[in-house]
Amino acid sequence: MRVRGIRARTGARAERRTAWARLADTRSRPRARLHMLVDTSAPSGGTAGPGAAEEAPKGPSGHRLAQLIPGLLLLGGILFDLAAPPGYTASPFFAAAPLVAAALSPLRPTAVTGVLAVAAACLLAELHGVPDPTQAATEIITVATVTLLAFVINRVVRRSDRRLASARGVAEAAQRAVLPVPPARLAGLDIAARYVAAEKFAAIGGDLYAVQDTPHGIRLVVGDVRGKGLQAVEIVAILIGAFREAAEQEATLEGLAGRLERALQREGARRADLEVSEGFTTAVLAEIPRGESTLRVITRGHPAPLLLRGDGKVRALEPEASALPLGMGELGGWPDRVTELRFAEGETLLLFTDGVTEARDRQGKFYDPKERLRGHTFSGPGELLDVLVADVERHTGGGTSDDMALLAVRRAPGRTKRTNGNGNGNGNGRAHEGDHRP
């Protein structure tokens, strides 16, 4: 009697649960409060560092279910072999079991699965008799050979996992060094930042943000370096270093922008492989003087920041005149123009890179944060950024094609006094805007 098998199809699905924010329709619910499921592993203060919202951690139940697949293959092969008519073989099930275990389990479970698969093939051949020893031996040798290959595959996979974990650890350390998490509260301001890399396992790319407490007030920058990879990360490090030094020394926001411009020009001249006209960075610079309800903004070729009121109204802070990105000063001599406006208690300044505004859905429609956020309120900057990141991912179907850096700053109610916003530093080229309330 031939060694018999079973015809059956087996499978398993590993479920991955991700917490998604559900933004209500702004037309039908203009002032609905946004609620979302927050990952319990995230910091409760809403100040998770860059990449904290990159992906939800896999649940243990899905992984455990996947680890049951090799055992189910062995059990299914045995049961079907006992019930199937002669002429069918269960060896494909026995060969598949150690291969699946090699990818999902450590070496010891893989070895146990392989031994059980070979033993099952031998015992079933002995149970049914072996009228054709050549065929039975071929099937047993096939299962044994695949088991040996599973050992090799398991070793390669585990070694790759260790290298990947080491590389991710180094990347996370570099991330914390280049883009440190800003303080949750600073000078009467609530602050939160997020970094979401387009590459699934990348921790940092060409987007940047920074917050600096200076004698001139709290100064902020959000930018997007042209290019990708290590070259872009190097430019990010240069810009962050230049920003932190210049933010302390320059008395005006225009002077700060000029220092960043010169830093990029020096970098372009130093590197022979980078033309000056190509090494540009779009950026938004902002300044919030201490004790004043004033906000000053310079936009250099970057998406306009948003100002969110406590009643759900949203305003885009479009510059009066277009300006070239940082690093392209040689192409034009336009002076920087500072937009100055009132920054009242309870209002939130939202700065982001074009990874947000250029995110598309399946029909090619761009994501519009102003429209999506209008009519909604948030308990703080951390909740705002969590909701926004989740909604962008939902809009795109689960991923983005570009990095996203986001920075949100809220003037906490009752912590600072209001002034008329006409403090020191109203230099040339400054466009004054009064109270932004419509």
Coordinates of C-alpha atoms in Angstrom, one line a residue:
M1 CA 0.0 0.0 0.0
R2 CA 1.3 3.4 -0.9
V3 CA 2.0 6.1 1.6
R4 CA -1.2 8.1 1.7
G5 CA -1.9 11.8 2.2
I6 CA -4.7 14.2 2.6
R7 CA -6.0 16.9 0.3
A8 CA -6.8 19.9 2.3
R9 CA -6.2 23.5 2.4
T10 CA -4.9 25.1 5.6
G11 CA -4.3 28.6 6.5
A12 CA -4.2 31.1 9.2
R13 CA -4.6 34.8 9.4
A14 CA -2.5 36.9 11.8
E15 CA -4.7 39.9 12.8
R16 CA -3.1 43.1 13.5
R17 CA -5.1 45.7 15.3
T18 CA -4.2 49.3 14.9
A19 CA -5.7 52.2 16.7
W20 CA -7.2 54.5 14.1
A21 CA -8.7 57.9 14.6
R22 CA -12.2 58.5 13.2
L23 CA -12.6 62.1 12.0
A24 CA -16.2 63.1 11.8
D25 CA -17.6 64.8 8.7
T26 CA -17.1 68.5 9.2
R27 CA -20.2 69.4 7.3
S28 CA -22.6 67.3 9.3
R29 CA -20.8 67.7 12.7
P30 CA -19.1 71.0 12.6
R31 CA -18.0 71.0 16.2
A32 CA -17.8 67.4 17.1
R33 CA -15.1 66.3 19.5
L34 CA -12.5 63.9 18.0
H35 CA -12.0 60.7 19.8
M36 CA -9.4 58.0 19.0
L37 CA -8.1 54.8 20.4
V38 CA -4.7 55.5 21.8
D39 CA -2.0 52.8 22.1
T40 CA -1.5 52.1 25.8
S41 CA 2.2 51.8 25.3
A42 CA 2.5 55.5 24.3
P43 CA 3.4 58.0 27.0
S44 CA 0.4 59.4 28.7
G45 CA 1.6 63.0 28.4
G46 CA 1.2 63.0 24.7
T47 CA 4.8 63.9 24.1
A48 CA 6.0 60.8 22.4
G49 CA 9.2 61.3 20.4
P50 CA 9.8 61.2 16.7
G51 CA 8.4 58.1 15.1
A52 CA 6.2 57.3 18.1
A53 CA 3.2 57.3 15.8
E54 CA 4.9 55.4 13.0
E55 CA 3.1 52.2 13.6
A56 CA 1.1 50.4 16.2
P57 CA 2.9 47.5 17.9
K58 CA 1.8 44.1 16.9
G59 CA -0.4 42.4 19.4
P60 CA 0.8 39.1 21.0
S61 CA -2.4 37.2 20.0
G62 CA -1.6 37.5 16.2
H63 CA 2.0 36.3 16.7
R64 CA 0.9 33.3 18.8
L65 CA -1.7 32.4 16.3
A66 CA 0.9 32.4 13.5
Q67 CA 3.2 30.1 15.6
L68 CA 0.4 27.5 15.6
I69 CA 0.6 27.1 11.9
P70 CA 3.4 24.4 11.8
G71 CA 1.5 22.3 14.4
L72 CA -1.7 22.6 12.4
L73 CA 0.1 21.5 9.3
L74 CA 1.5 18.4 11.0
L75 CA -1.9 17.5 12.6
G76 CA -3.8 18.2 9.3
G77 CA -1.3 16.0 7.4
I78 CA -1.7 13.1 9.8
L79 CA -5.5 13.2 9.9
F80 CA -5.9 13.4 6.2
D81 CA -3.3 10.7 5.6
L82 CA -5.4 8.4 7.7
A83 CA -8.6 9.2 5.9
A84 CA -7.4 9.7 2.3
P85 CA -7.6 6.9 -0.3
P86 CA -4.4 5.4 -1.6
G87 CA -2.5 7.4 -4.2
Y88 CA -2.2 10.6 -2.2
T89 CA 0.7 11.7 -0.1
A90 CA 0.9 14.0 3.0
S91 CA 4.6 14.8 2.5
P92 CA 3.9 18.3 1.2
F93 CA 2.3 19.2 4.6
F94 CA 5.2 17.6 6.5
A95 CA 7.7 19.5 4.4
A96 CA 5.9 22.8 4.8
A97 CA 5.7 22.7 8.6
P98 CA 9.4 23.2 9.3
L99 CA 9.7 25.8 6.7
V100 CA 6.9 27.8 8.3
A101 CA 8.4 27.3 11.7
A102 CA 11.8 28.6 10.5
A103 CA 10.3 31.9 9.6
L104 CA 8.1 32.3 12.7
S105 CA 9.9 30.6 15.6
P106 CA 13.4 30.3 17.2
L107 CA 15.7 27.4 16.4
R108 CA 14.5 25.0 19.0
P109 CA 10.8 25.0 18.0
T110 CA 12.0 24.8 14.4
A111 CA 14.1 21.7 15.2
V112 CA 11.2 20.1 17.1
T113 CA 8.9 20.7 14.2
G114 CA 11.3 19.2 11.7
V115 CA 11.9 16.1 13.9
L116 CA 8.2 15.6 14.3
A117 CA 7.6 16.0 10.5
V118 CA 10.3 13.3 9.7
A119 CA 8.9 11.0 12.4
A120 CA 5.4 11.4 11.1
A121 CA 6.4 10.5 7.6
C122 CA 8.2 7.4 8.8
L123 CA 5.5 6.2 11.1
L124 CA 2.7 6.6 8.6
A125 CA 4.8 4.7 6.0
E126 CA 5.3 1.9 8.5
L127 CA 1.6 2.0 9.5
H128 CA 0.2 1.6 6.0
G129 CA 2.9 -0.7 4.7
V130 CA 5.5 0.0 2.0
P131 CA 4.7 -1.7 -1.3
D132 CA 6.9 0.8 -3.1
P133 CA 10.0 1.4 -0.9
T134 CA 11.5 3.8 -3.4
Q135 CA 8.6 6.2 -3.3
A136 CA 8.3 6.0 0.5
A137 CA 12.1 6.6 0.9
T138 CA 11.9 9.5 -1.6
E139 CA 9.2 11.2 0.4
I140 CA 10.9 10.7 3.7
I141 CA 14.2 12.0 2.3
T142 CA 12.4 15.0 0.9
V143 CA 10.9 15.9 4.3
A144 CA 14.3 15.4 5.9
T145 CA 16.1 17.6 3.3
V146 CA 13.5 20.4 3.7
T147 CA 14.0 20.1 7.5
L148 CA 17.7 20.7 7.1
L149 CA 17.1 23.7 4.9
A150 CA 14.7 25.0 7.5
F151 CA 17.5 25.0 10.1
V152 CA 19.7 27.0 7.7
I153 CA 16.8 29.4 6.9
N154 CA 16.1 29.9 10.6
R155 CA 19.7 30.8 11.3
V156 CA 19.8 33.3 8.5
V157 CA 16.5 34.9 9.5
R158 CA 17.5 35.2 13.2
R159 CA 20.8 36.7 12.3
S160 CA 19.1 39.2 10.0
D161 CA 16.7 40.1 12.8
R162 CA 19.5 40.7 15.2
R163 CA 21.3 43.0 12.7
L164 CA 18.1 44.8 12.0
A165 CA 17.4 45.3 15.7
S166 CA 21.0 46.6 16.1
A167 CA 20.6 49.0 13.2
R168 CA 17.3 50.3 14.5
G169 CA 18.8 50.9 17.9
V170 CA 21.6 52.9 16.3
A171 CA 19.0 54.8 14.2
E172 CA 16.9 55.6 17.3
A173 CA 19.9 56.8 19.1
A174 CA 20.8 59.1 16.2
Q175 CA 17.2 60.2 16.1
R176 CA 17.2 61.2 19.7
A177 CA 20.5 63.1 19.2
V178 CA 19.4 65.0 16.1
L179 CA 15.7 65.4 16.8
P180 CA 15.4 65.3 20.6
V181 CA 11.9 65.3 22.1
P182 CA 10.9 68.8 23.1
P183 CA 9.7 69.5 26.6
A184 CA 6.0 69.0 27.1
R185 CA 5.7 72.4 28.8
L186 CA 7.9 75.5 28.2
A187 CA 7.3 79.1 29.2
G188 CA 3.5 78.8 29.4
L189 CA 3.3 76.7 26.2
D190 CA 2.2 73.1 25.8
I191 CA 4.4 71.4 23.1
A192 CA 4.3 68.1 21.2
A193 CA 6.2 66.8 18.2
R194 CA 6.0 63.7 16.0
Y195 CA 8.2 62.2 13.3
V196 CA 6.7 59.6 10.9
A197 CA 9.2 58.2 8.4
A198 CA 7.9 57.0 5.0
E199 CA 10.3 54.0 5.2
K200 CA 8.8 51.5 7.6
F201 CA 11.9 50.7 9.5
A202 CA 13.6 54.1 9.1
A203 CA 13.7 56.3 12.2
I204 CA 14.8 59.6 10.6
G205 CA 14.9 61.1 7.2
G206 CA 15.1 64.6 5.6
D207 CA 12.5 66.3 7.7
L208 CA 13.3 68.3 10.9
Y209 CA 11.9 70.2 13.8
A210 CA 13.4 72.0 16.8
V211 CA 12.3 74.1 19.8
Q212 CA 14.7 76.5 21.5
D213 CA 14.1 78.6 24.6
T214 CA 16.1 81.8 24.0
P215 CA 16.4 85.3 25.5
H216 CA 14.2 86.5 22.6
G217 CA 11.4 84.0 23.4
I218 CA 10.6 80.5 22.3
R219 CA 11.8 79.9 18.7
L220 CA 10.7 77.0 16.5
V221 CA 11.7 75.6 13.2
V222 CA 10.1 72.9 11.0
G223 CA 11.8 72.1 7.7
D224 CA 12.1 69.6 4.8
V225 CA 15.5 68.9 3.3
R226 CA 15.7 68.2 -0.4
G227 CA 16.7 64.6 -1.0
K228 CA 16.7 61.4 1.0
G229 CA 19.0 59.0 2.8
L230 CA 22.1 59.7 4.8
Q231 CA 22.9 62.9 2.8
A232 CA 19.6 64.4 3.9
V233 CA 20.2 63.4 7.5
E234 CA 23.6 65.1 7.4
I235 CA 22.0 68.3 6.2
V236 CA 19.4 68.0 9.0
A237 CA 22.1 67.8 11.6
I238 CA 23.8 70.9 10.2
L239 CA 20.6 72.9 10.2
I240 CA 19.6 71.9 13.7
G241 CA 23.1 72.8 15.0
A242 CA 23.0 76.2 13.2
F243 CA 19.5 76.9 14.4
R244 CA 20.3 76.2 18.1
E245 CA 23.3 78.5 18.0
A246 CA 21.7 81.3 15.9
A247 CA 18.4 81.2 17.9
E248 CA 20.4 82.3 21.0
Q249 CA 22.4 85.0 19.2
E250 CA 20.2 86.6 16.6
A251 CA 17.9 89.3 17.9
T252 CA 15.4 89.0 15.1
L253 CA 13.7 86.2 13.2
E254 CA 15.0 87.6 9.9
G255 CA 18.6 87.4 11.3
L256 CA 17.9 83.8 12.3
A257 CA 16.8 82.9 8.8
G258 CA 19.9 84.6 7.4
R259 CA 22.1 82.5 9.6
L260 CA 20.5 79.3 8.4
E261 CA 20.8 80.4 4.8
R262 CA 24.6 81.0 5.2
A263 CA 25.0 77.6 6.9
L264 CA 23.5 75.8 3.9
Q265 CA 25.6 77.9 1.5
R266 CA 28.8 76.9 3.4
E267 CA 27.7 73.3 3.3
G268 CA 27.1 73.5 -0.5
A269 CA 30.5 75.0 -1.1
R270 CA 32.2 72.4 1.1
R271 CA 30.7 69.4 -0.6
A272 CA 31.9 68.9 -4.2
D273 CA 29.1 66.4 -4.9
L274 CA 26.3 68.9 -4.0
E275 CA 25.5 71.9 -6.1
V276 CA 24.4 75.0 -4.1
S277 CA 21.2 75.4 -6.1
E278 CA 20.2 71.8 -5.3
G279 CA 20.9 71.8 -1.5
F280 CA 17.9 73.7 -0.4
T281 CA 15.5 73.3 2.5
T282 CA 11.9 74.5 2.8
A283 CA 11.2 75.8 6.4
V284 CA 9.0 77.7 8.7
L285 CA 10.5 79.7 11.5
A286 CA 8.4 81.0 14.4
E287 CA 8.9 83.1 17.5
I288 CA 6.7 83.4 20.6
P289 CA 8.0 86.1 22.9
R290 CA 7.7 85.5 26.6
G291 CA 4.8 87.1 28.4
E292 CA 3.2 88.3 25.1
S293 CA 0.3 87.1 23.1
T294 CA 2.3 87.5 20.0
L295 CA 3.4 85.1 17.2
R296 CA 5.9 85.9 14.5
V297 CA 6.4 83.6 11.5
I298 CA 8.7 83.4 8.5
T299 CA 7.8 81.0 5.7
R300 CA 10.6 79.9 3.2
G301 CA 8.9 77.9 0.5
H302 CA 7.2 75.7 3.0
P303 CA 3.5 74.7 3.6
A304 CA 1.8 77.4 5.6
P305 CA 1.3 76.6 9.3
L306 CA -2.2 76.5 10.8
L307 CA -3.6 78.3 13.7
L308 CA -6.3 76.4 15.6
R309 CA -8.7 78.3 17.8
G310 CA -10.4 76.8 20.8
D311 CA -13.8 76.9 19.1
G312 CA -12.7 74.7 16.2
K313 CA -11.9 77.5 13.7
V314 CA -8.7 77.0 11.6
R315 CA -6.7 79.6 9.8
A316 CA -3.8 79.1 7.4
L317 CA -0.9 81.5 8.0
E318 CA -0.1 82.2 4.4
P319 CA 2.8 84.6 3.8
E320 CA 2.0 87.9 2.1
A321 CA 4.9 87.4 -0.4
S322 CA 6.4 84.1 -1.6
A323 CA 10.0 83.4 -0.5
L324 CA 12.6 81.0 -1.8
P325 CA 13.6 78.0 0.4
L326 CA 16.7 78.2 2.6
G327 CA 19.9 77.6 0.6
M328 CA 18.7 79.3 -2.6
G329 CA 19.6 82.9 -1.6
E330 CA 21.9 83.3 -4.5
L331 CA 19.0 83.0 -6.9
G332 CA 17.2 86.1 -5.4
G333 CA 17.6 88.9 -2.9
W334 CA 14.1 89.2 -1.5
P335 CA 14.1 90.2 2.1
D336 CA 12.4 88.0 4.6
R337 CA 9.0 89.3 5.7
V338 CA 7.7 88.4 9.2
T339 CA 4.0 87.8 9.7
E340 CA 3.1 89.0 13.1
L341 CA -0.3 88.2 14.7
R342 CA -2.0 87.6 18.0
F343 CA -1.5 84.2 19.6
A344 CA -4.2 84.1 22.2
E345 CA -4.6 81.7 25.2
G346 CA -6.1 78.3 24.2
E347 CA -4.9 78.6 20.6
T348 CA -2.6 76.1 18.9
L349 CA 0.1 76.6 16.3
L350 CA 0.5 73.6 14.0
L351 CA 3.6 73.3 11.8
F352 CA 4.1 70.3 9.5
T353 CA 6.1 69.2 6.4
D354 CA 4.7 68.4 2.9
G355 CA 4.4 64.7 3.8
V356 CA 1.0 65.8 5.3
T357 CA -0.3 68.0 2.5
E358 CA 1.0 65.7 -0.3
A359 CA -0.5 62.5 1.1
R360 CA -3.0 61.1 -1.5
D361 CA -5.9 58.7 -1.3
R362 CA -6.6 56.0 -4.0
Q363 CA -8.3 58.6 -6.2
G364 CA -5.3 60.9 -6.1
K365 CA -6.9 63.5 -3.8
F366 CA -4.5 65.4 -1.6
Y367 CA -4.9 65.5 2.1
D368 CA -6.1 69.0 3.4
P369 CA -5.3 69.4 7.1
K370 CA -7.2 72.7 7.3
E371 CA -10.5 71.2 6.1
R372 CA -10.0 68.0 8.1
L373 CA -9.3 69.8 11.3
R374 CA -11.9 72.5 11.0
G375 CA -14.8 72.2 13.5
H376 CA -12.9 70.0 15.9
T377 CA -11.2 70.6 19.3
F378 CA -8.5 68.8 21.1
S379 CA -7.4 68.4 24.7
G380 CA -3.8 69.3 23.9
P381 CA -1.1 69.3 21.2
G382 CA -0.3 65.6 21.8
E383 CA -3.9 64.5 21.0
L384 CA -3.9 66.8 17.9
L385 CA -0.8 65.3 16.4
D386 CA -1.9 61.7 17.2
V387 CA -5.3 62.3 15.5
L388 CA -3.7 64.0 12.5
V389 CA -1.1 61.3 11.9
A390 CA -3.7 58.6 12.2
D391 CA -6.1 60.4 9.8
V392 CA -3.4 60.9 7.2
E393 CA -2.7 57.2 7.3
R394 CA -6.3 56.4 7.0
H395 CA -6.6 58.8 4.1
T396 CA -3.7 57.1 2.2
G397 CA -4.8 53.6 3.1
G398 CA -2.2 52.8 5.6
G399 CA 1.1 54.5 4.5
T400 CA 2.7 57.6 3.2
S401 CA 5.1 58.3 0.4
D402 CA 7.0 61.0 2.2
D403 CA 8.3 61.7 5.7
M404 CA 6.2 63.7 8.1
A405 CA 7.5 66.1 10.8
L406 CA 4.9 67.8 12.9
L407 CA 5.1 70.3 15.7
A408 CA 2.2 71.7 17.7
V409 CA 2.4 74.5 20.3
R410 CA -0.5 75.7 22.4
R411 CA -0.6 78.8 24.6
A412 CA -2.0 77.3 27.8
P413 CA -4.9 79.2 29.3
G414 CA -4.3 81.3 32.4
R415 CA -0.5 81.0 32.3
T416 CA 0.6 84.2 30.6
K417 CA -0.7 87.7 30.2
R418 CA -1.9 89.2 27.0
T419 CA -0.3 92.2 25.4
N420 CA -0.8 94.1 22.2
G421 CA 1.8 91.9 20.5
N422 CA 3.9 94.9 19.3
G423 CA 7.0 94.1 21.3
N424 CA 10.6 94.7 20.3
G425 CA 12.0 93.6 17.0
N426 CA 9.6 95.0 14.5
G427 CA 12.2 95.4 11.8
N428 CA 12.1 96.2 8.1
G429 CA 10.0 94.1 5.8
R430 CA 7.7 93.0 8.6
A431 CA 4.0 92.7 7.8
H432 CA 1.9 93.4 10.8
E433 CA -1.4 91.5 11.3
G434 CA -3.8 92.3 14.1
D435 CA -6.0 89.9 15.9
H436 CA -6.4 86.9 13.6
R437 CA -10.0 86.3 14.8
P438 CA -12.5 86.7 11.9

